[in-house]
Amino acid sequence: MAELQPGAELPELAVTPDRHLTIRYAGASGDFNPIHVDEEFAKQVGLPGKILHGLWSMAQVARAQTQAGGGPHTLRRLSVQFRGMGLPEREVKVTGTVREVRDGLAVVDTVAEQDGTQIIRNAEAEIQI
């Protein structure tokens, strides 16, 4: 469990989704949008290839918070903005900084980025301490 005091940085979470992740995630989530599962279709609509599901990326943000807080039961709230597209086989890094502590909750500003581009930004988490 990370120390959750104002100004503290959460341990960075780094995950590299393999090229088959979008297929597995589609099966788990039921989101079979071809931009996630069909490389050729994704390119035909102007994307560089299959893109990650936004909710998978958000799950990585949640994972970083729960690891910092000591388990899933500590995450009380999470809000995010999806602002970029993530690609398989490239590392996703999630970072966060505790903005304030109040009423037994650490309020964390957090982002997820890939290759220096924020794919989730202006995210805010509340972790029970």
mmCIF file of N, CA and C in Angstrom, residues 46-101:
data_model
loop_
_atom_site.group_PDB
_atom_site.id
_atom_site.type_symbol
_atom_site.label_atom_id
_atom_site.label_comp_id
_atom_site.label_asym_id
_atom_site.label_seq_id
_atom_site.Cartn_x
_atom_site.Cartn_y
_atom_site.Cartn_z
ATOM 1 N N GLY A 46 -9.387 4.653 -41.190
ATOM 2 C CA GLY A 46 -8.411 5.697 -40.886
ATOM 3 C C GLY A 46 -7.633 5.534 -39.594
ATOM 4 N N LEU A 47 -7.819 4.419 -38.925
ATOM 5 C CA LEU A 47 -7.055 4.180 -37.692
ATOM 6 C C LEU A 47 -5.736 3.495 -38.042
ATOM 7 N N PRO A 48 -4.763 3.565 -37.165
ATOM 8 C CA PRO A 48 -3.486 2.904 -37.451
ATOM 9 C C PRO A 48 -3.559 1.380 -37.357
ATOM 10 N N GLY A 49 -4.631 0.866 -36.826
ATOM 11 C CA GLY A 49 -4.845 -0.573 -36.639
ATOM 12 C C GLY A 49 -5.887 -0.733 -35.546
ATOM 13 N N LYS A 50 -6.032 -1.944 -35.032
ATOM 14 C CA LYS A 50 -6.976 -2.172 -33.933
ATOM 15 C C LYS A 50 -6.616 -1.260 -32.768
ATOM 16 N N ILE A 51 -7.625 -0.741 -32.112
ATOM 17 C CA ILE A 51 -7.364 0.110 -30.946
ATOM 18 C C ILE A 51 -7.914 -0.558 -29.690
ATOM 19 N N LEU A 52 -7.327 -0.190 -28.563
ATOM 20 C CA LEU A 52 -7.755 -0.726 -27.266
ATOM 21 C C LEU A 52 -9.152 -0.229 -26.934
ATOM 22 N N HIS A 53 -9.879 -1.024 -26.198
ATOM 23 C CA HIS A 53 -11.174 -0.592 -25.664
ATOM 24 C C HIS A 53 -10.906 0.464 -24.592
ATOM 25 N N GLY A 54 -11.680 1.529 -24.623
ATOM 26 C CA GLY A 54 -11.511 2.569 -23.609
ATOM 27 C C GLY A 54 -11.730 2.042 -22.199
ATOM 28 N N LEU A 55 -12.690 1.144 -22.049
ATOM 29 C CA LEU A 55 -12.953 0.628 -20.705
ATOM 30 C C LEU A 55 -11.812 -0.248 -20.205
ATOM 31 N N TRP A 56 -11.075 -0.889 -21.114
ATOM 32 C CA TRP A 56 -9.882 -1.625 -20.680
ATOM 33 C C TRP A 56 -8.850 -0.639 -20.137
ATOM 34 N N SER A 57 -8.682 0.463 -20.843
ATOM 35 C CA SER A 57 -7.722 1.478 -20.383
ATOM 36 C C SER A 57 -8.154 2.043 -19.028
ATOM 37 N N MET A 58 -9.458 2.293 -18.899
ATOM 38 C CA MET A 58 -9.956 2.788 -17.614
ATOM 39 C C MET A 58 -9.718 1.763 -16.510
ATOM 40 N N ALA A 59 -9.848 0.494 -16.845
ATOM 41 C CA ALA A 59 -9.604 -0.559 -15.848
ATOM 42 C C ALA A 59 -8.160 -0.519 -15.355
ATOM 43 N N GLN A 60 -7.235 -0.148 -16.230
ATOM 44 C CA GLN A 60 -5.838 -0.055 -15.792
ATOM 45 C C GLN A 60 -5.668 1.112 -14.815
ATOM 46 N N VAL A 61 -6.408 2.193 -15.048
ATOM 47 C CA VAL A 61 -6.377 3.321 -14.109
ATOM 48 C C VAL A 61 -6.938 2.870 -12.759
ATOM 49 N N ALA A 62 -8.037 2.152 -12.785
ATOM 50 C CA ALA A 62 -8.621 1.642 -11.537
ATOM 51 C C ALA A 62 -7.654 0.698 -10.834
ATOM 52 N N ARG A 63 -6.991 -0.136 -11.623
ATOM 53 C CA ARG A 63 -6.021 -1.097 -11.059
ATOM 54 C C ARG A 63 -4.900 -0.376 -10.322
ATOM 55 N N ALA A 64 -4.392 0.688 -10.905
ATOM 56 C CA ALA A 64 -3.316 1.449 -10.253
ATOM 57 C C ALA A 64 -3.790 2.021 -8.915
ATOM 58 N N GLN A 65 -5.044 2.475 -8.886
ATOM 59 C CA GLN A 65 -5.582 3.062 -7.655
ATOM 60 C C GLN A 65 -5.768 1.993 -6.578
ATOM 61 N N THR A 66 -6.314 0.847 -6.981
ATOM 62 C CA THR A 66 -6.566 -0.188 -5.984
ATOM 63 C C THR A 66 -5.270 -0.802 -5.466
ATOM 64 N N GLN A 67 -4.260 -0.886 -6.312
ATOM 65 C CA GLN A 67 -2.960 -1.368 -5.832
ATOM 66 C C GLN A 67 -2.372 -0.380 -4.830
ATOM 67 N N ALA A 68 -2.524 0.895 -5.105
ATOM 68 C CA ALA A 68 -1.997 1.913 -4.189
ATOM 69 C C ALA A 68 -2.771 1.924 -2.880
ATOM 70 N N GLY A 69 -4.071 1.668 -2.973
ATOM 71 C CA GLY A 69 -4.911 1.734 -1.779
ATOM 72 C C GLY A 69 -4.909 0.474 -0.936
ATOM 73 N N GLY A 70 -4.425 -0.628 -1.480
ATOM 74 C CA GLY A 70 -4.379 -1.863 -0.711
ATOM 75 C C GLY A 70 -5.463 -2.858 -1.076
ATOM 76 N N GLY A 71 -6.177 -2.640 -2.171
ATOM 77 C CA GLY A 71 -7.172 -3.608 -2.619
ATOM 78 C C GLY A 71 -8.364 -2.932 -3.263
ATOM 79 N N PRO A 72 -9.176 -3.716 -3.980
ATOM 80 C CA PRO A 72 -10.328 -3.145 -4.694
ATOM 81 C C PRO A 72 -11.334 -2.453 -3.787
ATOM 82 N N HIS A 73 -11.417 -2.910 -2.543
ATOM 83 C CA HIS A 73 -12.395 -2.329 -1.614
ATOM 84 C C HIS A 73 -12.080 -0.872 -1.268
ATOM 85 N N THR A 74 -10.886 -0.400 -1.566
ATOM 86 C CA THR A 74 -10.501 0.965 -1.191
ATOM 87 C C THR A 74 -10.905 2.007 -2.225
ATOM 88 N N LEU A 75 -11.209 1.591 -3.448
ATOM 89 C CA LEU A 75 -11.573 2.560 -4.491
ATOM 90 C C LEU A 75 -13.037 2.948 -4.310
ATOM 91 N N ARG A 76 -13.271 4.188 -3.958
ATOM 92 C CA ARG A 76 -14.630 4.670 -3.684
ATOM 93 C C ARG A 76 -15.258 5.361 -4.873
ATOM 94 N N ARG A 77 -14.437 5.988 -5.719
ATOM 95 C CA ARG A 77 -14.994 6.701 -6.878
ATOM 96 C C ARG A 77 -13.889 6.839 -7.908
ATOM 97 N N LEU A 78 -14.280 6.807 -9.176
ATOM 98 C CA LEU A 78 -13.326 7.024 -10.265
ATOM 99 C C LEU A 78 -14.060 7.700 -11.406
ATOM 100 N N SER A 79 -13.519 8.817 -11.858
ATOM 101 C CA SER A 79 -14.052 9.463 -13.056
ATOM 102 C C SER A 79 -12.889 9.683 -14.009
ATOM 103 N N VAL A 80 -13.152 9.526 -15.307
ATOM 104 C CA VAL A 80 -12.093 9.661 -16.306
ATOM 105 C C VAL A 80 -12.634 10.375 -17.538
ATOM 106 N N GLN A 81 -11.719 10.879 -18.339
ATOM 107 C CA GLN A 81 -12.045 11.378 -19.670
ATOM 108 C C GLN A 81 -11.191 10.599 -20.661
ATOM 109 N N PHE A 82 -11.840 10.019 -21.656
ATOM 110 C CA PHE A 82 -11.117 9.306 -22.707
ATOM 111 C C PHE A 82 -10.687 10.342 -23.737
ATOM 112 N N ARG A 83 -9.371 10.494 -23.945
ATOM 113 C CA ARG A 83 -8.895 11.561 -24.824
ATOM 114 C C ARG A 83 -7.936 11.103 -25.910
ATOM 115 N N GLY A 84 -7.677 9.854 -25.984
ATOM 116 C CA GLY A 84 -6.775 9.367 -27.018
ATOM 117 C C GLY A 84 -7.042 7.896 -27.247
ATOM 118 N N MET A 85 -6.455 7.384 -28.285
ATOM 119 C CA MET A 85 -6.644 5.957 -28.534
ATOM 120 C C MET A 85 -5.382 5.206 -28.183
ATOM 121 N N GLY A 86 -5.596 4.084 -27.511
ATOM 122 C CA GLY A 86 -4.490 3.221 -27.158
ATOM 123 C C GLY A 86 -4.359 2.102 -28.173
ATOM 124 N N LEU A 87 -3.138 1.672 -28.354
ATOM 125 C CA LEU A 87 -2.854 0.631 -29.329
ATOM 126 C C LEU A 87 -2.246 -0.585 -28.638
ATOM 127 N N PRO A 88 -2.564 -1.781 -29.143
ATOM 128 C CA PRO A 88 -1.930 -2.981 -28.591
ATOM 129 C C PRO A 88 -0.421 -2.958 -28.822
ATOM 130 N N GLU A 89 0.277 -3.703 -28.020
ATOM 131 C CA GLU A 89 1.728 -3.909 -28.120
ATOM 132 C C GLU A 89 2.547 -2.654 -27.836
ATOM 133 N N ARG A 90 1.961 -1.710 -27.164
ATOM 134 C CA ARG A 90 2.673 -0.509 -26.717
ATOM 135 C C ARG A 90 2.354 -0.307 -25.239
ATOM 136 N N GLU A 91 3.363 0.037 -24.500
ATOM 137 C CA GLU A 91 3.210 0.165 -23.053
ATOM 138 C C GLU A 91 2.251 1.289 -22.676
ATOM 139 N N VAL A 92 1.372 0.994 -21.740
ATOM 140 C CA VAL A 92 0.473 1.977 -21.141
ATOM 141 C C VAL A 92 0.986 2.237 -19.733
ATOM 142 N N LYS A 93 1.196 3.505 -19.408
ATOM 143 C CA LYS A 93 1.661 3.871 -18.072
ATOM 144 C C LYS A 93 0.576 4.683 -17.369
ATOM 145 N N VAL A 94 0.305 4.291 -16.137
ATOM 146 C CA VAL A 94 -0.667 5.017 -15.315
ATOM 147 C C VAL A 94 0.088 5.638 -14.155
ATOM 148 N N THR A 95 -0.091 6.937 -13.989
ATOM 149 C CA THR A 95 0.531 7.650 -12.876
ATOM 150 C C THR A 95 -0.548 8.420 -12.125
ATOM 151 N N GLY A 96 -0.218 8.798 -10.904
ATOM 152 C CA GLY A 96 -1.172 9.553 -10.114
ATOM 153 C C GLY A 96 -0.496 10.288 -8.975
ATOM 154 N N THR A 97 -1.106 11.384 -8.586
ATOM 155 C CA THR A 97 -0.596 12.196 -7.485
ATOM 156 C C THR A 97 -1.747 12.523 -6.546
ATOM 157 N N VAL A 98 -1.517 12.346 -5.264
ATOM 158 C CA VAL A 98 -2.548 12.668 -4.277
ATOM 159 C C VAL A 98 -2.676 14.186 -4.195
ATOM 160 N N ARG A 99 -3.868 14.667 -4.522
ATOM 161 C CA ARG A 99 -4.130 16.114 -4.479
ATOM 162 C C ARG A 99 -4.471 16.562 -3.061
ATOM 163 N N GLU A 100 -5.321 15.788 -2.393
ATOM 164 C CA GLU A 100 -5.724 16.160 -1.041
ATOM 165 C C GLU A 100 -6.220 14.931 -0.297
ATOM 166 N N VAL A 101 -6.285 15.074 1.012
ATOM 167 C CA VAL A 101 -6.861 14.040 1.869
ATOM 168 C C VAL A 101 -7.943 14.712 2.693
#
